[in-house]
Structures are given as C-alpha cells and as structure tokens.
Coordinates of C-alpha atoms in Angstrom, one line a residue:
V938 CA 82.6 119.6 73.4
Q939 CA 82.2 119.6 77.1
L940 CA 84.4 120.8 80.0
Q941 CA 83.4 119.7 83.4
A942 CA 84.8 121.1 86.7
S943 CA 84.5 118.9 89.8
G944 CA 86.0 118.6 93.2
G945 CA 84.3 121.5 95.0
G946 CA 82.8 121.3 98.4
L947 CA 82.6 122.7 101.9
V948 CA 85.9 123.2 103.7
Q949 CA 87.0 125.2 106.7
A950 CA 89.3 128.2 106.4
G951 CA 92.9 127.0 106.1
G952 CA 91.8 123.8 104.4
S953 CA 92.5 122.5 100.9
L954 CA 90.6 121.3 97.9
R955 CA 91.7 120.0 94.5
L956 CA 89.5 120.9 91.6
S957 CA 89.6 119.0 88.3
C958 CA 88.6 120.0 84.8
A959 CA 87.9 117.2 82.5
A960 CA 87.1 117.3 78.8
S961 CA 85.1 115.3 76.4
G962 CA 84.9 115.8 72.7
I963 CA 88.2 117.8 72.5
S964 CA 91.8 117.1 73.3
L965 CA 92.9 119.6 75.8
H966 CA 96.5 119.5 74.8
Y967 CA 95.7 121.9 72.0
Y968 CA 94.4 124.5 74.5
A969 CA 95.6 126.7 77.2
I970 CA 93.2 126.4 80.2
G971 CA 92.0 129.0 82.6
W972 CA 90.2 128.8 85.9
F973 CA 87.7 131.4 86.8
R974 CA 85.4 132.0 89.8
Q975 CA 82.3 133.9 90.5
A976 CA 81.1 134.7 94.0
P977 CA 77.4 135.7 94.6
G978 CA 76.8 139.2 93.6
K979 CA 80.3 139.7 92.2
E980 CA 81.8 139.7 88.7
R981 CA 83.7 136.7 87.3
E982 CA 87.3 136.7 88.3
G983 CA 90.2 135.0 86.5
V984 CA 92.2 132.9 88.9
S985 CA 94.9 131.1 87.0
L986 CA 95.9 129.8 83.6
I987 CA 98.3 127.3 82.2
S988 CA 99.8 126.9 78.8
R989 CA 99.3 124.0 76.4
S990 CA 102.5 122.3 77.5
G991 CA 102.1 123.2 81.2
D992 CA 105.4 124.9 81.4
S993 CA 103.9 128.4 81.8
T994 CA 101.4 129.4 84.4
F995 CA 99.9 132.6 85.8
Y996 CA 98.1 133.4 89.0
A997 CA 95.9 136.3 90.1
D998 CA 97.4 138.1 93.0
S999 CA 94.5 137.0 95.2
V1000 CA 95.6 133.4 95.0
K1001 CA 99.3 133.5 94.3
G1002 CA 101.2 131.3 96.7
R1003 CA 98.1 129.4 97.7
F1004 CA 96.8 127.9 94.5
T1005 CA 98.7 125.7 92.0
I1006 CA 97.5 124.9 88.5
S1007 CA 98.7 121.8 86.7
R1008 CA 97.7 119.6 83.8
D1009 CA 97.9 115.9 82.8
N1010 CA 97.4 115.9 79.0
A1011 CA 97.5 112.1 79.0
K1012 CA 94.4 112.2 81.2
N1013 CA 92.9 115.2 79.4
T1014 CA 92.5 116.9 82.7
I1015 CA 93.6 120.1 84.4
Y1016 CA 93.9 120.6 88.1
L1017 CA 93.7 123.4 90.6
Q1018 CA 95.2 122.7 94.0
M1019 CA 93.8 125.2 96.5
N1020 CA 95.5 125.5 99.8
S1021 CA 95.1 127.9 102.7
L1022 CA 91.6 128.5 101.7
R1023 CA 89.9 131.7 102.9
P1024 CA 86.2 132.6 103.2
E1025 CA 86.7 135.0 100.4
D1026 CA 87.6 132.1 98.1
T1027 CA 84.0 131.0 98.2
A1028 CA 82.6 130.9 94.7
V1029 CA 81.6 128.8 91.7
Y1030 CA 84.8 127.8 90.0
S1031 CA 84.8 127.1 86.2
C1032 CA 87.4 126.1 83.7
A1033 CA 87.6 127.3 80.2
A1034 CA 89.8 126.6 77.1
T1035 CA 91.5 129.0 74.7
L1036 CA 93.8 128.6 71.7
S1037 CA 95.4 132.0 72.7
F1038 CA 97.8 131.8 75.6
I1039 CA 99.0 135.0 77.1
G1040 CA 101.2 134.5 80.2
D1041 CA 100.0 137.5 82.2
S1042 CA 96.8 139.0 83.5
R1043 CA 95.6 139.6 79.9
G1044 CA 95.4 135.9 79.5
L1045 CA 92.5 135.8 81.9
I1046 CA 90.2 138.0 79.9
P1047 CA 87.1 135.9 79.5
S1048 CA 86.6 136.8 75.8
L1049 CA 89.7 134.9 74.9
Y1050 CA 88.1 131.6 75.9
T1051 CA 85.9 129.7 73.5
Q1052 CA 85.0 126.7 75.5
W1053 CA 83.5 126.9 79.0
G1054 CA 82.5 124.3 81.4
Q1055 CA 80.0 124.0 84.1
G1056 CA 81.3 125.1 87.5
T1057 CA 81.8 123.5 90.8
L1058 CA 80.9 125.3 94.1
V1059 CA 83.6 125.9 96.7
T1060 CA 82.4 127.1 100.1
V1061 CA 84.9 128.1 102.7
S1062 CA 83.6 128.5 106.2
S1063 CA 85.3 130.7 108.8

C-alpha cells in the first residue's frame, strides 16, 4: 500500500499550488483522507480532511478559505488546491488515509490514520 503526495514546489506569497495524493495497492474510496503538514522545527499539523464520498470536508482555521480539498475516486486521487499562499504555509505536506471519518478537528488526529504517504515540500517565498 502506497500513498504518494506530489505537486509541491517553490511559489511566491499570494500564489497557488495544487497537491495530489495518489494511491497504489488500495482503493481510496474506502477511506477518508487527510492532509497534514510539518514545518521545520514544528509539530505536524492537520490541514484538511475529506470523507469517503467527498461530500464532507473540514479545514483547519489556518487554511480555511484559502485551501480546497477534493477527490476523484475514479482516478484514486485526492487533491489539495492551495491559494493565497503565505510564507507560514511552508512545510512538507503529506496525505494519509483512515477508515474513521470525523468531520471536525478531531478528524485530524494523526493516530486515526493507518496509511501515510511520503510528503511533498511546499516553499512559499515572501
């Protein structure tokens, strides 16, 4: 089972990036998916999550109104559209899968997630 995040890069403040989370070995439509990030020297932070069907989402306050999570189960891929990026968004972003969807901040507790992917680095310059 593998999850792989991609789409990171270097962008100026105010710019946009779209991250993708692709899976092999599992069908993602069984799972709710969360996006997490970890900046250097900081703890991992839950950013957003989406239910199995995609009809329920949740965002951390730090990204609400700027980031949008979506999924295409036919492509076995989850996306994170990041707009109005800020230097403080700089981090390694990872996706993770869980069978337990909770549609509030509790849904971003890392221990709920059983499958983790390698991250992709997002760097936002000022």
